[in-house]
């Protein structure tokens, strides 16, 4: 069964360091999402891609966060410099553009980031 | 704009008892509605979805949910709780007309007591 892949699964870093997360969506899924999930809360959208283009990055803290999907397939989310408040689970999801998918999003296992 | 409210951040039930997790939505258009489950340190897994077909939706692991437009609700139920149902549950809403952005509730943590 096709799955969304993410790496690393866990990342511990010190504040002011740079971190990067990688996501490989389900093959053929044109839409890719990055979410941040703070402990005890629901996921919040950071950025949405349609192929290689950013559709929505209104909630992305652009002074320290960046995201790219250069070839419209896999994607990287970067934080530089990391702050204590960035400790969270970072989830990647993908979806098909076809109407039969009913907007369903498929989630990866996430990357748990701890900033010390 | 869409939003979701999940009443009860923590729910405890005895094994074998009815599970009821509440979700109310706010949407300016007929929405799509979803329930996801999340186990510790894992991603979200789809339980079921409402996409304007049948109002009673059956999902995986014996869960079902009923879309009630008059009450703007989409509560999740399971007749008999199992120990393996202990997890975090999230309700989400999306607008079918504007793309795929999801709005998640804050989640309900389900504890199953043996």
PDB file of C-alpha atoms in Angstrom:
ATOM      1  CA  UNK A   1       0.000   0.000   0.000  1.00  0.00           C
ATOM      2  CA  UNK A   2       1.326   3.439  -0.917  1.00  0.00           C
ATOM      3  CA  UNK A   3       2.380   5.586   1.998  1.00  0.00           C
ATOM      4  CA  UNK A   4       3.749   9.029   2.697  1.00  0.00           C
ATOM      5  CA  UNK A   5       7.362   8.772   3.847  1.00  0.00           C
ATOM      6  CA  UNK A   6       9.011  11.190   6.257  1.00  0.00           C
ATOM      7  CA  UNK A   7      12.465  11.392   7.744  1.00  0.00           C
ATOM      8  CA  UNK A   8      13.866  11.623  10.274  1.00  0.00           C
ATOM      9  CA  UNK A   9      11.254  10.280  12.679  1.00  0.00           C
ATOM     10  CA  UNK A  10      12.869  12.040  15.627  1.00  0.00           C
ATOM     11  CA  UNK A  11      15.169  15.035  15.808  1.00  0.00           C
ATOM     12  CA  UNK A  12      16.761  16.665  18.819  1.00  0.00           C
ATOM     13  CA  UNK A  13      18.566  19.937  18.305  1.00  0.00           C
ATOM     14  CA  UNK A  14      19.753  22.931  20.239  1.00  0.00           C
ATOM     15  CA  UNK A  15      18.188  26.327  19.775  1.00  0.00           C
ATOM     16  CA  UNK A  16      19.717  28.472  17.067  1.00  0.00           C
ATOM     17  CA  UNK A  17      20.675  25.408  15.051  1.00  0.00           C
ATOM     18  CA  UNK A  18      19.262  24.583  11.630  1.00  0.00           C
ATOM     19  CA  UNK A  19      17.037  21.553  11.053  1.00  0.00           C
ATOM     20  CA  UNK A  20      15.496  20.028   7.951  1.00  0.00           C
ATOM     21  CA  UNK A  21      12.718  17.538   7.428  1.00  0.00           C
ATOM     22  CA  UNK A  22      12.034  15.502   4.318  1.00  0.00           C
ATOM     23  CA  UNK A  23       8.763  14.192   2.899  1.00  0.00           C
ATOM     24  CA  UNK A  24       8.013  11.905  -0.041  1.00  0.00           C
ATOM     25  CA  UNK A  25       4.288  11.880  -0.876  1.00  0.00           C
ATOM     26  CA  UNK A  26       2.278   9.072  -2.378  1.00  0.00           C
ATOM     27  CA  UNK A  27       3.231   8.648  -6.025  1.00  0.00           C
ATOM     28  CA  UNK A  28       1.032  10.750  -8.286  1.00  0.00           C
ATOM     29  CA  UNK A  29      -0.280  13.024  -5.552  1.00  0.00           C
ATOM     30  CA  UNK A  30       0.025  16.576  -6.774  1.00  0.00           C
ATOM     31  CA  UNK A  31      -0.863  18.287  -3.508  1.00  0.00           C
ATOM     32  CA  UNK A  32       1.483  18.220  -0.547  1.00  0.00           C
ATOM     33  CA  UNK A  33       0.987  19.744   2.902  1.00  0.00           C
ATOM     34  CA  UNK A  34       3.199  20.451   5.884  1.00  0.00           C
ATOM     35  CA  UNK A  35       1.500  20.671   9.265  1.00  0.00           C
ATOM     36  CA  UNK A  36       2.774  21.500  12.728  1.00  0.00           C
ATOM     37  CA  UNK A  37       1.133  19.741  15.655  1.00  0.00           C
ATOM     38  CA  UNK A  38       1.907  21.047  19.129  1.00  0.00           C
ATOM     39  CA  UNK A  39       1.403  18.506  21.889  1.00  0.00           C
ATOM     40  CA  UNK A  40      -2.241  18.306  22.863  1.00  0.00           C
ATOM     41  CA  UNK A  41      -3.500  20.206  19.831  1.00  0.00           C
ATOM     42  CA  UNK A  42      -4.692  19.477  16.328  1.00  0.00           C
ATOM     43  CA  UNK A  43      -2.479  19.872  13.266  1.00  0.00           C
ATOM     44  CA  UNK A  44      -2.138  23.371  11.846  1.00  0.00           C
ATOM     45  CA  UNK A  45      -1.277  23.950   8.227  1.00  0.00           C
ATOM     46  CA  UNK A  46       2.095  25.555   7.568  1.00  0.00           C
ATOM     47  CA  UNK A  47       2.304  25.312   3.790  1.00  0.00           C
ATOM     48  CA  UNK A  48       0.466  23.731   0.879  1.00  0.00           C
ATOM     49  CA  UNK A  49       1.990  22.882  -2.505  1.00  0.00           C
ATOM     50  CA  UNK A  50       0.290  22.126  -5.772  1.00  0.00           C
ATOM     51  CA  UNK A  51       3.006  20.408  -7.790  1.00  0.00           C
ATOM     52  CA  UNK A  52       6.053  22.668  -7.279  1.00  0.00           C
ATOM     53  CA  UNK A  53       4.066  25.825  -6.545  1.00  0.00           C
ATOM     54  CA  UNK A  54       3.134  27.175  -3.136  1.00  0.00           C
ATOM     55  CA  UNK A  55      -0.651  27.500  -2.843  1.00  0.00           C
ATOM     56  CA  UNK A  56      -0.845  28.685   0.749  1.00  0.00           C
ATOM     57  CA  UNK A  57       1.958  29.642   3.126  1.00  0.00           C
ATOM     58  CA  UNK A  58       0.060  32.244   5.104  1.00  0.00           C
ATOM     59  CA  UNK A  59       0.771  30.469   8.417  1.00  0.00           C
ATOM     60  CA  UNK A  60       4.434  29.762   7.727  1.00  0.00           C
ATOM     61  CA  UNK A  61       6.784  31.873   9.903  1.00  0.00           C
ATOM     62  CA  UNK A  62       8.850  32.999   6.973  1.00  0.00           C
ATOM     63  CA  UNK A  63      11.566  34.652   9.041  1.00  0.00           C
ATOM     64  CA  UNK A  64      12.811  31.221  10.081  1.00  0.00           C
ATOM     65  CA  UNK A  65      10.873  28.587   8.139  1.00  0.00           C
ATOM     66  CA  UNK A  66      11.231  27.692   4.487  1.00  0.00           C
ATOM     67  CA  UNK A  67       9.756  24.948   2.335  1.00  0.00           C
ATOM     68  CA  UNK A  68      10.452  23.759  -1.148  1.00  0.00           C
ATOM     69  CA  UNK A  69       9.241  21.167  -3.594  1.00  0.00           C
ATOM     70  CA  UNK A  70      11.562  21.789  -6.486  1.00  0.00           C
ATOM     71  CA  UNK A  71      10.499  19.001  -8.848  1.00  0.00           C
ATOM     72  CA  UNK A  72       6.942  18.705  -7.637  1.00  0.00           C
ATOM     73  CA  UNK A  73       7.577  15.387  -5.928  1.00  0.00           C
ATOM     74  CA  UNK A  74       9.377  15.267  -2.580  1.00  0.00           C
ATOM     75  CA  UNK A  75       9.636  18.245  -0.277  1.00  0.00           C
ATOM     76  CA  UNK A  76      11.891  19.709   2.398  1.00  0.00           C
ATOM     77  CA  UNK A  77      10.889  21.887   5.343  1.00  0.00           C
ATOM     78  CA  UNK A  78      13.678  23.838   7.010  1.00  0.00           C
ATOM     79  CA  UNK A  79      13.897  25.807  10.235  1.00  0.00           C
ATOM     80  CA  UNK A  80      16.787  28.177  10.786  1.00  0.00           C
ATOM     81  CA  UNK A  81      17.386  29.078  13.529  1.00  0.00           C
ATOM     82  CA  UNK A  82      15.322  26.719  15.656  1.00  0.00           C
ATOM     83  CA  UNK A  83      13.660  28.128  18.773  1.00  0.00           C
ATOM     84  CA  UNK A  84      12.360  26.386  21.869  1.00  0.00           C
ATOM     85  CA  UNK A  85       8.775  26.996  20.764  1.00  0.00           C
ATOM     86  CA  UNK A  86       9.361  25.006  17.594  1.00  0.00           C
ATOM     87  CA  UNK A  87       9.263  21.744  19.531  1.00  0.00           C
ATOM     88  CA  UNK A  88       6.363  19.859  17.953  1.00  0.00           C
ATOM     89  CA  UNK A  89       5.397  17.065  15.593  1.00  0.00           C
ATOM     90  CA  UNK A  90       5.797  18.017  11.943  1.00  0.00           C
ATOM     91  CA  UNK A  91       3.416  16.120   9.709  1.00  0.00           C
ATOM     92  CA  UNK A  92       3.449  15.787   5.965  1.00  0.00           C
ATOM     93  CA  UNK A  93       0.349  14.841   4.006  1.00  0.00           C
ATOM     94  CA  UNK A  94      -0.558  14.425   0.366  1.00  0.00           C
ATOM     95  CA  UNK A  95      -3.717  14.251  -1.678  1.00  0.00           C
ATOM     96  CA  UNK A  96      -4.835  13.653  -5.220  1.00  0.00           C
ATOM     97  CA  UNK A  97      -6.343  16.435  -7.299  1.00  0.00           C
ATOM     98  CA  UNK A  98      -9.014  14.157  -8.679  1.00  0.00           C
ATOM     99  CA  UNK A  99     -12.574  14.793  -7.432  1.00  0.00           C
ATOM    100  CA  UNK A 100     -13.057  11.160  -6.542  1.00  0.00           C
ATOM    101  CA  UNK A 101     -10.540  11.567  -3.763  1.00  0.00           C
ATOM    102  CA  UNK A 102     -12.979  13.865  -1.900  1.00  0.00           C
ATOM    103  CA  UNK A 103     -10.097  15.937  -0.598  1.00  0.00           C
ATOM    104  CA  UNK A 104      -8.839  13.032   1.506  1.00  0.00           C
ATOM    105  CA  UNK A 105      -5.371  13.648   2.874  1.00  0.00           C
ATOM    106  CA  UNK A 106      -2.926  10.839   3.571  1.00  0.00           C
ATOM    107  CA  UNK A 107      -0.500  11.483   6.397  1.00  0.00           C
ATOM    108  CA  UNK A 108       3.039  10.375   6.983  1.00  0.00           C
ATOM    109  CA  UNK A 109       4.333   9.174  10.385  1.00  0.00           C
ATOM    110  CA  UNK A 110       5.646  12.629  11.260  1.00  0.00           C
ATOM    111  CA  UNK A 111       8.918  14.016  12.602  1.00  0.00           C
ATOM    112  CA  UNK A 112       9.061  14.714  16.336  1.00  0.00           C
ATOM    113  CA  UNK A 113      11.283  17.757  16.889  1.00  0.00           C
ATOM    114  CA  UNK A 114      12.680  18.622  20.290  1.00  0.00           C
ATOM    115  CA  UNK A 115      14.561  21.889  20.663  1.00  0.00           C
ATOM    116  CA  UNK A 116      16.772  22.163  23.751  1.00  0.00           C
TER     117      UNK A 116
ATOM    118  CA  UNK B   1     -14.742  29.934   6.792  1.00  0.00           C
ATOM    119  CA  UNK B   2     -14.638  26.504   8.340  1.00  0.00           C
ATOM    120  CA  UNK B   3     -13.968  25.466  11.907  1.00  0.00           C
ATOM    121  CA  UNK B   4     -14.381  22.427  14.102  1.00  0.00           C
ATOM    122  CA  UNK B   5     -15.176  22.087  17.804  1.00  0.00           C
ATOM    123  CA  UNK B   6     -14.556  18.841  19.631  1.00  0.00           C
ATOM    124  CA  UNK B   7     -16.327  18.754  22.977  1.00  0.00           C
ATOM    125  CA  UNK B   8     -14.369  16.927  25.625  1.00  0.00           C
ATOM    126  CA  UNK B   9     -10.610  16.830  25.350  1.00  0.00           C
ATOM    127  CA  UNK B  10     -10.546  13.569  27.330  1.00  0.00           C
ATOM    128  CA  UNK B  11     -13.074  10.739  27.279  1.00  0.00           C
ATOM    129  CA  UNK B  12     -12.854   7.547  29.334  1.00  0.00           C
ATOM    130  CA  UNK B  13     -14.977   4.473  28.715  1.00  0.00           C
ATOM    131  CA  UNK B  14     -14.950   0.934  30.010  1.00  0.00           C
ATOM    132  CA  UNK B  15     -13.979  -1.864  27.685  1.00  0.00           C
ATOM    133  CA  UNK B  16     -17.132  -3.020  25.896  1.00  0.00           C
ATOM    134  CA  UNK B  17     -18.991   0.244  26.496  1.00  0.00           C
ATOM    135  CA  UNK B  18     -20.285   2.675  23.896  1.00  0.00           C
ATOM    136  CA  UNK B  19     -17.819   5.204  22.538  1.00  0.00           C
ATOM    137  CA  UNK B  20     -19.176   8.668  21.677  1.00  0.00           C
ATOM    138  CA  UNK B  21     -16.825  11.434  20.553  1.00  0.00           C
ATOM    139  CA  UNK B  22     -18.428  14.747  19.692  1.00  0.00           C
ATOM    140  CA  UNK B  23     -17.685  17.037  16.770  1.00  0.00           C
ATOM    141  CA  UNK B  24     -19.514  20.181  15.709  1.00  0.00           C
ATOM    142  CA  UNK B  25     -18.551  22.135  12.640  1.00  0.00           C
ATOM    143  CA  UNK B  26     -19.032  25.561  11.233  1.00  0.00           C
ATOM    144  CA  UNK B  27     -19.064  25.957   7.477  1.00  0.00           C
ATOM    145  CA  UNK B  28     -20.500  28.401   4.995  1.00  0.00           C
ATOM    146  CA  UNK B  29     -21.038  25.621   2.458  1.00  0.00           C
ATOM    147  CA  UNK B  30     -21.905  21.924   2.681  1.00  0.00           C
ATOM    148  CA  UNK B  31     -18.610  20.533   3.887  1.00  0.00           C
ATOM    149  CA  UNK B  32     -16.645  17.369   3.666  1.00  0.00           C
ATOM    150  CA  UNK B  33     -16.046  15.922   7.140  1.00  0.00           C
ATOM    151  CA  UNK B  34     -13.423  13.490   8.361  1.00  0.00           C
ATOM    152  CA  UNK B  35     -12.424  11.598  11.484  1.00  0.00           C
ATOM    153  CA  UNK B  36      -8.785  10.649  11.943  1.00  0.00           C
ATOM    154  CA  UNK B  37      -7.113   8.591  14.668  1.00  0.00           C
ATOM    155  CA  UNK B  38      -3.582   9.144  15.923  1.00  0.00           C
ATOM    156  CA  UNK B  39      -1.578   6.723  18.041  1.00  0.00           C
ATOM    157  CA  UNK B  40       1.390   8.020  20.061  1.00  0.00           C
ATOM    158  CA  UNK B  41       4.225   9.345  17.926  1.00  0.00           C
ATOM    159  CA  UNK B  42       2.503   8.370  14.718  1.00  0.00           C
ATOM    160  CA  UNK B  43       0.756  10.158  11.882  1.00  0.00           C
ATOM    161  CA  UNK B  44      -2.985  10.454  11.361  1.00  0.00           C
ATOM    162  CA  UNK B  45      -4.989   7.553   9.976  1.00  0.00           C
ATOM    163  CA  UNK B  46      -8.359   8.097   8.320  1.00  0.00           C
ATOM    164  CA  UNK B  47     -11.266   6.430  10.129  1.00  0.00           C
ATOM    165  CA  UNK B  48     -14.091   7.645   7.921  1.00  0.00           C
ATOM    166  CA  UNK B  49     -15.308  10.528   5.789  1.00  0.00           C
ATOM    167  CA  UNK B  50     -18.562  12.245   4.857  1.00  0.00           C
ATOM    168  CA  UNK B  51     -18.726  13.494   1.287  1.00  0.00           C
ATOM    169  CA  UNK B  52     -22.431  14.427   0.844  1.00  0.00           C
ATOM    170  CA  UNK B  53     -23.644  10.927   0.086  1.00  0.00           C
ATOM    171  CA  UNK B  54     -25.174   8.827   2.880  1.00  0.00           C
ATOM    172  CA  UNK B  55     -25.475  10.688   6.186  1.00  0.00           C
ATOM    173  CA  UNK B  56     -24.511   7.607   8.191  1.00  0.00           C
ATOM    174  CA  UNK B  57     -20.929   6.758   7.394  1.00  0.00           C
ATOM    175  CA  UNK B  58     -19.213   3.530   8.382  1.00  0.00           C
ATOM    176  CA  UNK B  59     -15.486   3.438   8.806  1.00  0.00           C
ATOM    177  CA  UNK B  60     -12.720   1.125   9.848  1.00  0.00           C
ATOM    178  CA  UNK B  61     -12.423  -0.706  13.168  1.00  0.00           C
ATOM    179  CA  UNK B  62     -16.190  -0.649  13.779  1.00  0.00           C
ATOM    180  CA  UNK B  63     -16.512   3.145  13.961  1.00  0.00           C
ATOM    181  CA  UNK B  64     -19.306   5.109  12.380  1.00  0.00           C
ATOM    182  CA  UNK B  65     -20.464   8.720  12.290  1.00  0.00           C
ATOM    183  CA  UNK B  66     -23.697  10.464  11.410  1.00  0.00           C
ATOM    184  CA  UNK B  67     -23.861  13.790   9.611  1.00  0.00           C
ATOM    185  CA  UNK B  68     -26.657  15.930  11.045  1.00  0.00           C
ATOM    186  CA  UNK B  69     -27.000  19.165   9.143  1.00  0.00           C
ATOM    187  CA  UNK B  70     -29.633  20.606  11.501  1.00  0.00           C
ATOM    188  CA  UNK B  71     -27.270  20.172  14.435  1.00  0.00           C
ATOM    189  CA  UNK B  72     -24.063  20.880  12.455  1.00  0.00           C
ATOM    190  CA  UNK B  73     -22.658  17.752  14.044  1.00  0.00           C
ATOM    191  CA  UNK B  74     -20.632  14.743  12.988  1.00  0.00           C
ATOM    192  CA  UNK B  75     -20.257  12.641  16.138  1.00  0.00           C
ATOM    193  CA  UNK B  76     -18.159   9.470  16.106  1.00  0.00           C
ATOM    194  CA  UNK B  77     -19.489   6.305  17.718  1.00  0.00           C
ATOM    195  CA  UNK B  78     -18.517   2.694  18.289  1.00  0.00           C
ATOM    196  CA  UNK B  79     -20.897   0.259  20.007  1.00  0.00           C
ATOM    197  CA  UNK B  80     -18.248  -1.581  22.016  1.00  0.00           C
ATOM    198  CA  UNK B  81     -14.880  -0.149  22.995  1.00  0.00           C
ATOM    199  CA  UNK B  82     -11.751  -2.222  22.686  1.00  0.00           C
ATOM    200  CA  UNK B  83      -8.463  -1.623  24.462  1.00  0.00           C
ATOM    201  CA  UNK B  84      -6.819  -0.963  21.101  1.00  0.00           C
ATOM    202  CA  UNK B  85      -9.144   2.024  20.538  1.00  0.00           C
ATOM    203  CA  UNK B  86      -7.194   4.088  23.067  1.00  0.00           C
ATOM    204  CA  UNK B  87      -5.761   6.946  21.003  1.00  0.00           C
ATOM    205  CA  UNK B  88      -6.241  10.602  20.011  1.00  0.00           C
ATOM    206  CA  UNK B  89      -9.133  11.329  17.663  1.00  0.00           C
ATOM    207  CA  UNK B  90      -9.396  14.359  15.412  1.00  0.00           C
ATOM    208  CA  UNK B  91     -12.357  15.711  13.504  1.00  0.00           C
ATOM    209  CA  UNK B  92     -11.620  17.777  10.393  1.00  0.00           C
ATOM    210  CA  UNK B  93     -13.629  19.819   7.907  1.00  0.00           C
ATOM    211  CA  UNK B  94     -12.826  20.931   4.386  1.00  0.00           C
ATOM    212  CA  UNK B  95     -14.582  23.020   1.778  1.00  0.00           C
ATOM    213  CA  UNK B  96     -15.125  20.964  -1.395  1.00  0.00           C
ATOM    214  CA  UNK B  97     -15.098  24.077  -3.536  1.00  0.00           C
ATOM    215  CA  UNK B  98     -11.894  25.820  -2.539  1.00  0.00           C
ATOM    216  CA  UNK B  99      -9.292  23.129  -2.580  1.00  0.00           C
ATOM    217  CA  UNK B 100      -8.101  20.751   0.014  1.00  0.00           C
ATOM    218  CA  UNK B 101      -7.324  22.791   3.129  1.00  0.00           C
ATOM    219  CA  UNK B 102      -8.341  20.984   6.283  1.00  0.00           C
ATOM    220  CA  UNK B 103      -9.346  22.559   9.566  1.00  0.00           C
ATOM    221  CA  UNK B 104      -8.783  20.249  12.502  1.00  0.00           C
ATOM    222  CA  UNK B 105     -10.339  20.202  15.910  1.00  0.00           C
ATOM    223  CA  UNK B 106      -8.181  20.138  19.016  1.00  0.00           C
ATOM    224  CA  UNK B 107      -8.628  16.423  19.436  1.00  0.00           C
ATOM    225  CA  UNK B 108     -10.171  14.043  21.963  1.00  0.00           C
ATOM    226  CA  UNK B 109      -8.025  11.599  23.876  1.00  0.00           C
ATOM    227  CA  UNK B 110      -9.845   8.308  24.387  1.00  0.00           C
ATOM    228  CA  UNK B 111      -8.933   6.099  27.333  1.00  0.00           C
ATOM    229  CA  UNK B 112     -10.343   2.583  27.552  1.00  0.00           C
ATOM    230  CA  UNK B 113     -10.547   1.134  31.043  1.00  0.00           C
ATOM    231  CA  UNK B 114     -10.231  -2.633  31.330  1.00  0.00           C
TER     232      UNK B 114
END
